[in-house]
Coordinates of C-alpha atoms and ligand atoms in Angstrom, one line a residue:
M30 CA 23.3 21.4 -5.3
D31 CA 23.1 25.1 -4.6
E32 CA 24.9 26.8 -1.7
K33 CA 21.9 27.2 0.5
A34 CA 21.2 23.4 0.3
L35 CA 24.7 22.8 1.6
V36 CA 24.2 24.9 4.8
K37 CA 20.6 23.7 5.3
K38 CA 20.1 20.8 7.7
T39 CA 18.7 17.6 6.2
I40 CA 15.4 15.8 6.9
F41 CA 14.6 12.3 6.0
S42 CA 11.4 10.4 6.6
G43 CA 9.4 7.6 5.0
I44 CA 6.1 5.8 5.1
Q45 CA 5.4 2.2 4.0
P46 CA 2.8 1.8 1.2
S47 CA 1.4 -1.1 3.2
G48 CA -2.1 0.4 3.4
D49 CA -3.9 3.6 2.5
L50 CA -2.6 6.5 4.5
T51 CA -4.5 7.3 7.7
L52 CA -5.3 10.3 9.8
G53 CA -2.5 9.0 12.1
S54 CA 0.1 9.0 9.3
Y55 CA -1.0 12.6 8.5
L56 CA -1.1 14.1 12.0
G57 CA 1.8 12.1 13.4
A58 CA 4.2 12.5 10.4
I59 CA 3.3 14.2 7.1
K60 CA 1.8 17.4 8.7
N61 CA 5.1 18.0 10.3
W62 CA 7.0 17.3 7.2
V63 CA 5.1 20.1 5.5
E64 CA 5.6 22.5 8.4
L65 CA 9.4 21.8 8.6
C66 CA 10.2 21.6 4.9
D67 CA 11.0 25.3 4.3
G68 CA 14.0 25.4 6.5
Y69 CA 15.5 22.1 5.5
N70 CA 16.9 20.0 2.7
C71 CA 14.2 17.3 2.7
Y72 CA 14.0 13.7 1.5
Y73 CA 10.6 12.0 1.6
C74 CA 10.5 8.4 0.7
I75 CA 7.9 5.8 -0.1
V76 CA 9.5 2.8 1.6
D77 CA 8.2 -0.1 -0.6
M78 CA 11.1 -2.4 0.4
H79 CA 10.0 -2.2 4.0
A80 CA 6.4 -2.9 3.0
I81 CA 7.2 -6.4 1.6
T82 CA 8.4 -7.5 5.1
V83 CA 4.6 -8.3 5.3
R84 CA 3.1 -10.1 2.4
Q85 CA 1.6 -7.7 -0.1
N86 CA -0.6 -8.1 -3.2
P87 CA 1.6 -6.8 -6.1
A88 CA -1.1 -4.8 -7.9
E89 CA -2.3 -3.2 -4.7
L90 CA 1.3 -2.3 -3.7
R91 CA 1.8 -0.6 -7.1
R92 CA -1.5 1.3 -6.8
R93 CA -0.7 2.4 -3.2
T94 CA 2.8 3.5 -4.1
I95 CA 1.5 5.9 -6.8
A96 CA -1.4 7.0 -4.6
Q97 CA 1.0 7.7 -1.7
L98 CA 3.1 9.9 -3.9
A99 CA 0.0 11.8 -5.0
Q100 CA -1.0 12.2 -1.3
Y101 CA 2.5 13.4 -0.3
I102 CA 2.2 16.2 -2.9
A103 CA -1.5 16.9 -2.1
C104 CA -0.6 17.3 1.6
G105 CA 1.6 20.2 0.6
L106 CA 5.1 18.8 -0.2
D107 CA 6.3 20.6 -3.2
P108 CA 8.2 18.1 -5.4
Q109 CA 10.4 20.9 -6.8
K110 CA 11.6 21.9 -3.3
N111 CA 11.7 18.4 -1.7
T112 CA 13.2 15.1 -3.0
I113 CA 10.3 12.7 -3.1
F114 CA 11.1 9.2 -4.3
V115 CA 10.5 5.4 -4.1
Q116 CA 12.9 3.5 -2.0
S117 CA 13.4 0.5 -4.4
H118 CA 14.4 3.0 -7.2
V119 CA 17.6 3.9 -5.3
P120 CA 19.7 0.7 -5.0
A121 CA 22.0 2.3 -2.4
H122 CA 19.3 1.6 0.2
A123 CA 19.6 -2.1 -0.2
E124 CA 23.4 -2.0 -0.5
L125 CA 24.0 0.0 2.7
A126 CA 21.4 -2.1 4.5
W127 CA 23.5 -5.2 3.8
V128 CA 26.6 -3.6 5.3
L129 CA 24.7 -2.3 8.3
N130 CA 23.2 -5.7 8.9
C131 CA 26.7 -6.8 9.7
Y132 CA 27.0 -4.0 12.3
T133 CA 23.6 -4.7 14.0
M134 CA 23.3 -7.2 16.8
F135 CA 20.8 -10.0 17.1
G136 CA 20.0 -9.0 20.7
E137 CA 19.2 -5.4 19.8
L138 CA 16.9 -6.4 16.9
S139 CA 15.1 -8.9 19.2
R140 CA 14.1 -6.0 21.5
M141 CA 12.3 -4.0 18.8
T142 CA 8.6 -3.5 19.8
Q143 CA 7.5 -3.3 16.1
F144 CA 9.1 -6.6 15.4
K145 CA 7.4 -8.2 18.3
D146 CA 4.0 -6.7 17.4
K147 CA 4.3 -7.6 13.7
S148 CA 5.5 -11.2 14.4
A149 CA 2.5 -11.7 16.7
K150 CA 0.2 -10.3 13.9
N151 CA 1.9 -12.4 11.1
S152 CA 2.8 -15.6 12.9
D153 CA 2.8 -17.5 9.6
N154 CA 5.4 -15.2 8.0
I155 CA 8.1 -14.1 10.6
N156 CA 10.7 -13.6 7.9
A157 CA 14.3 -12.3 8.1
G158 CA 13.4 -9.0 6.5
L159 CA 10.9 -8.3 9.3
F160 CA 13.7 -8.9 11.8
T161 CA 16.3 -6.8 10.1
Y162 CA 13.9 -4.1 9.2
P163 CA 15.7 -1.6 11.4
A164 CA 19.0 -2.0 9.5
L165 CA 17.3 -1.0 6.3
M166 CA 15.6 1.9 8.0
A167 CA 19.0 3.0 9.4
A168 CA 20.4 2.8 5.9
D169 CA 17.5 5.1 4.7
I170 CA 18.4 7.7 7.2
L171 CA 22.2 7.5 7.3
L172 CA 22.6 7.6 3.5
Y173 CA 21.5 11.2 3.4
Q174 CA 23.6 12.4 6.4
T175 CA 20.3 13.2 8.0
D176 CA 20.0 15.7 10.9
L177 CA 16.3 15.2 11.7
V178 CA 13.8 12.4 11.3
P179 CA 10.1 13.5 11.8
V180 CA 8.1 10.5 12.8
G181 CA 5.3 9.5 15.2
E182 CA 6.0 8.2 18.7
D183 CA 6.0 4.5 17.6
Q184 CA 9.1 5.1 15.5
K185 CA 11.3 6.6 18.2
Q186 CA 12.8 3.2 19.0
H187 CA 13.8 2.7 15.4
V188 CA 15.6 6.1 15.3
E189 CA 17.4 5.1 18.5
I190 CA 18.7 1.9 17.1
C191 CA 19.8 3.8 14.0
R192 CA 21.8 6.1 16.2
D193 CA 23.3 3.0 18.0
I194 CA 24.3 1.5 14.6
A195 CA 25.8 4.8 13.5
T196 CA 27.7 5.2 16.7
R197 CA 29.1 1.7 16.4
F198 CA 30.2 2.2 12.8
N199 CA 31.7 5.6 13.4
G200 CA 33.5 4.2 16.5
I201 CA 35.3 1.8 14.2
Y202 CA 35.9 3.8 11.0
G203 CA 35.8 7.5 12.1
D204 CA 33.0 10.0 11.4
V205 CA 31.2 8.5 8.4
F206 CA 27.6 9.1 9.4
K207 CA 25.9 12.2 10.8
M208 CA 24.0 11.5 14.0
P209 CA 20.2 11.9 13.4
E210 CA 17.7 13.1 15.9
P211 CA 14.1 12.1 16.1
Y212 CA 11.5 14.8 15.8
I213 CA 8.2 13.8 17.5
P214 CA 5.3 16.2 17.6
K215 CA 3.9 17.3 21.1
V216 CA 0.3 16.7 20.0
G217 CA -0.7 14.1 17.4
A218 CA 2.3 11.8 17.9
R219 CA 0.1 8.8 18.7
I220 CA -3.5 8.9 17.3
M221 CA -5.4 5.9 18.6
S222 CA -8.0 3.7 16.9
L223 CA -11.6 5.1 17.1
T224 CA -13.0 1.7 18.0
S225 CA -10.3 0.4 20.3
P226 CA -8.6 3.6 21.7
E227 CA -6.0 1.6 23.6
S228 CA -4.3 0.6 20.3
K229 CA -2.6 2.9 17.7
M230 CA -4.6 3.8 14.5
S231 CA -2.8 1.8 11.9
K232 CA -3.2 1.5 8.2
S233 CA -3.0 -2.3 8.2
D234 CA -5.6 -2.5 10.9
K235 CA -8.2 -5.1 10.1
D236 CA -11.0 -3.1 11.8
P237 CA -12.1 -0.5 9.2
G238 CA -14.3 1.5 11.7
G239 CA -11.2 2.3 13.8
C240 CA -9.3 4.0 11.1
I241 CA -9.8 7.3 9.2
Y242 CA -8.1 7.3 5.8
I243 CA -6.9 10.5 4.0
M244 CA -8.9 9.5 0.9
Q245 CA -12.1 8.6 2.7
Q246 CA -15.4 10.3 1.7
P247 CA -16.9 12.8 4.2
D248 CA -20.0 10.7 4.9
E249 CA -17.9 7.7 5.8
I250 CA -15.6 9.9 8.0
M251 CA -18.7 11.2 9.8
R252 CA -20.0 7.7 10.3
C253 CA -16.8 6.6 11.9
F254 CA -16.6 9.5 14.3
K255 CA -20.2 9.1 15.3
R256 CA -19.5 5.5 16.2
A257 CA -16.2 6.3 18.0
V258 CA -15.8 4.6 21.4
T259 CA -16.0 7.0 24.4
D260 CA -17.0 6.1 28.0
S261 CA -19.9 6.1 30.4
D262 CA -19.1 9.5 31.6
T263 CA -20.5 12.7 29.9
C264 CA -17.6 15.1 30.4
V265 CA -15.2 16.1 27.7
H266 CA -11.9 16.0 29.6
C267 CA -8.4 14.7 28.8
D268 CA -7.1 11.8 30.8
P269 CA -5.6 9.1 28.5
K270 CA -5.6 6.5 31.3
S271 CA -9.2 6.6 32.4
K272 CA -10.8 8.2 29.3
P273 CA -8.7 7.0 26.3
G274 CA -11.5 7.4 23.7
V275 CA -12.4 11.0 24.6
S276 CA -8.7 12.0 25.1
N277 CA -7.9 10.7 21.6
L278 CA -10.8 12.6 20.1
M279 CA -9.6 15.7 21.9
Q280 CA -6.2 15.2 20.5
V281 CA -7.5 14.9 16.9
Y282 CA -9.7 18.0 17.4
S283 CA -6.8 19.9 18.8
V284 CA -4.4 19.2 15.9
A285 CA -7.2 19.7 13.3
T286 CA -8.3 23.1 14.7
G287 CA -5.3 24.4 16.5
E288 CA -7.3 24.8 19.8
N289 CA -5.7 23.7 23.1
F290 CA -7.2 21.2 25.5
E291 CA -8.5 23.8 27.9
D292 CA -10.5 25.6 25.3
I293 CA -11.9 22.3 24.0
E294 CA -13.1 21.4 27.5
K295 CA -14.7 24.8 27.8
E296 CA -16.3 24.6 24.4
F297 CA -18.0 21.3 25.1
C298 CA -18.7 21.6 28.8
G299 CA -22.2 20.2 29.5
K300 CA -22.9 19.4 25.8
G301 CA -22.5 15.6 25.9
Y302 CA -20.5 13.4 23.6
G303 CA -22.9 13.4 20.6
E304 CA -22.2 17.0 19.7
F305 CA -18.5 16.7 20.5
K306 CA -18.1 13.7 18.1
T307 CA -20.0 15.5 15.3
K308 CA -17.7 18.5 15.7
V309 CA -14.5 16.4 15.7
G310 CA -15.8 14.6 12.5
E311 CA -16.6 17.9 10.8
A312 CA -13.2 19.3 11.6
V313 CA -11.5 16.2 10.2
V314 CA -13.7 16.3 7.0
E315 CA -12.6 19.9 6.4
L316 CA -9.0 19.2 7.1
L317 CA -8.9 16.3 4.7
R318 CA -11.2 17.6 1.9
P319 CA -8.6 19.7 0.0
I320 CA -6.0 16.9 0.3
R321 CA -8.3 14.3 -1.0
E322 CA -9.5 16.4 -3.9
E323 CA -6.0 17.4 -4.9
A324 CA -4.7 13.8 -4.6
E325 CA -7.6 12.5 -6.8
R326 CA -6.7 15.0 -9.4
L327 CA -3.0 14.0 -9.3
I328 CA -3.7 10.2 -9.3
A329 CA -5.4 10.7 -12.7
D330 CA -2.2 12.3 -14.1
K331 CA 0.1 9.3 -14.3
S332 CA 2.7 10.8 -16.5
Y333 CA 3.2 13.8 -14.1
L334 CA 3.7 11.4 -11.2
E335 CA 6.1 9.3 -13.2
G336 CA 8.2 12.4 -13.9
I337 CA 8.3 13.3 -10.2
Y338 CA 9.4 9.9 -8.9
K339 CA 12.0 9.5 -11.7
Q340 CA 13.5 13.0 -10.9
G341 CA 13.3 12.2 -7.2
A342 CA 15.2 8.9 -7.6
E343 CA 17.9 10.6 -9.6
K344 CA 18.4 13.4 -7.0
A345 CA 18.3 10.9 -4.1
A346 CA 20.8 8.5 -5.7
Y347 CA 23.3 11.3 -6.2
T348 CA 23.6 12.0 -2.5
A349 CA 23.1 8.3 -1.4
N350 CA 25.9 7.1 -3.6
K351 CA 28.4 9.5 -2.1
T352 CA 27.8 8.0 1.4
L353 CA 27.7 4.5 0.0
R354 CA 31.1 4.9 -1.7
K355 CA 32.6 6.2 1.5
V356 CA 31.2 3.2 3.5
Y357 CA 32.5 0.7 0.9
K358 CA 36.0 2.2 1.1
K359 CA 36.0 2.2 4.9
V360 CA 35.0 -1.4 5.2
G361 CA 37.7 -2.5 2.7
F362 CA 35.8 -3.1 -0.6
I363 CA 37.9 -2.5 -3.7
E364 CA 36.7 0.5 -5.8
R365 CA 34.6 -0.5 -8.9
Ligands
ATP424 P1 1.4 -0.3 9.4 O1 0.0 -0.6 9.8 O2 1.7 -0.8 8.0 O3 2.4 -0.7 10.4 P2 1.1 2.4 10.2 O4 -0.3 2.9 9.9 O5 1.4 2.0 11.6 O6 1.5 1.3 9.2 P3 3.5 3.6 9.4 O7 3.7 3.5 7.9 O8 4.2 2.7 10.3 O9 2.0 3.6 9.7 O10 3.8 5.1 9.8 C1 4.0 6.2 9.0 C2 4.4 7.4 9.8 O11 3.2 7.9 10.5 C3 5.4 7.1 11.0 O12 6.2 8.2 11.2 C4 4.5 6.9 12.1 O13 5.2 7.1 13.4 C5 3.4 7.8 11.9 N1 2.1 7.2 12.4 C6 1.5 6.1 12.0 N2 0.4 5.9 12.7 C7 0.3 6.9 13.6 C8 -0.6 7.2 14.6 N3 -1.7 6.5 14.8 N4 -0.4 8.3 15.3 C9 0.7 9.1 15.1 N5 1.6 8.9 14.1 C10 1.4 7.8 13.4
LTN425 N1 9.6 2.3 9.9 C1 8.8 3.4 9.5 C2 8.9 3.8 8.0 C3 10.3 4.1 7.7 C4 11.0 5.3 8.0 C5 12.3 5.2 7.4 C6 10.7 6.4 8.8 C7 11.2 3.4 6.9 N2 12.4 4.1 6.8 C8 13.2 6.2 7.6 C9 11.6 7.4 9.0 C10 12.9 7.3 8.4 C11 7.4 3.1 9.8 O1 7.0 2.0 10.0 N3 6.6 4.1 9.9

């Protein structure tokens, strides 16, 4: 590790390859990873072990893991400057997760919103992994002595439980883990479904019209935006309570173009929703076009991607094992 990396703060974040990446994953998370990455020592993970808390088709999981790696790079994450890797390639994640499971309480896991949501959606498979998901996520973050965790709003509770687990562990054994902070963007932290704007745009959503995917073709993106749910009013104005659909589209337009809400209201004043939806669609098409084209090119280059994830796993394992060794020693395991 060079000297600069030692003084730089550390970022860790991850996304499950549980579905194709969406506009929500991009605006809520990856876009900020790219913006932050210069000033930090960054670890970006494809959390395939988290993905199997919900039943996956193995061939699809493999395809999406590789595609997600290509999309990380295509979004602007330079694999030479950032450590990009697959979670299951670094055994320390599973090993620390087990230890942290023993320092995580049943009660606090029961209060997790994501567990409650996912159990309701997968009532035939409420497995122990789904329940202890936050302990594995805490292991991801704490292994790298992370300072900052850039995520969308929905993950705030998970970063908070990670802090609680770290505080509990440090309280017993001394300062083993750095205390991480969540980093949640001001705009774009919660992109809603285009067809049901009261729920989050989510890659495992069963309604394909509500979700925009990074790899989607322009004509399909335009079709989704033209069908986006608005309201019976005609005014482009932001009020998430009474106008969730329009407010969501304004949010998307604002992050895609950099315009603020006031300017957007002025731009579309008296123009009606039809024109507004077309403009939002076009802005998203142009935002995603270079990413899709670059990702398609990279997906075709399997050996390049293989080199990246192998090198990433090696770099990640080096740091992760240092923390794991310290933890094993603290809890009283005999050195190997
Ligand atoms: P799943 O449907 O499998 O639960 P998801 O689409 O909800 O997946 P995650 O993998 O849980 O996405 O999230 C990846 C990252 O993107 C997280 O940091 C999350 O907070 C962020 N994110 C996901 N969806 C959105 C969204 N609609 N708006 C803003 N940020 C989002
Ligand atoms: N739980 C997150 C994915 C995730 C993650 C992490 C995010 C797993 N480990 C560590 C940040 C840091 C999700 O569902 N989006």
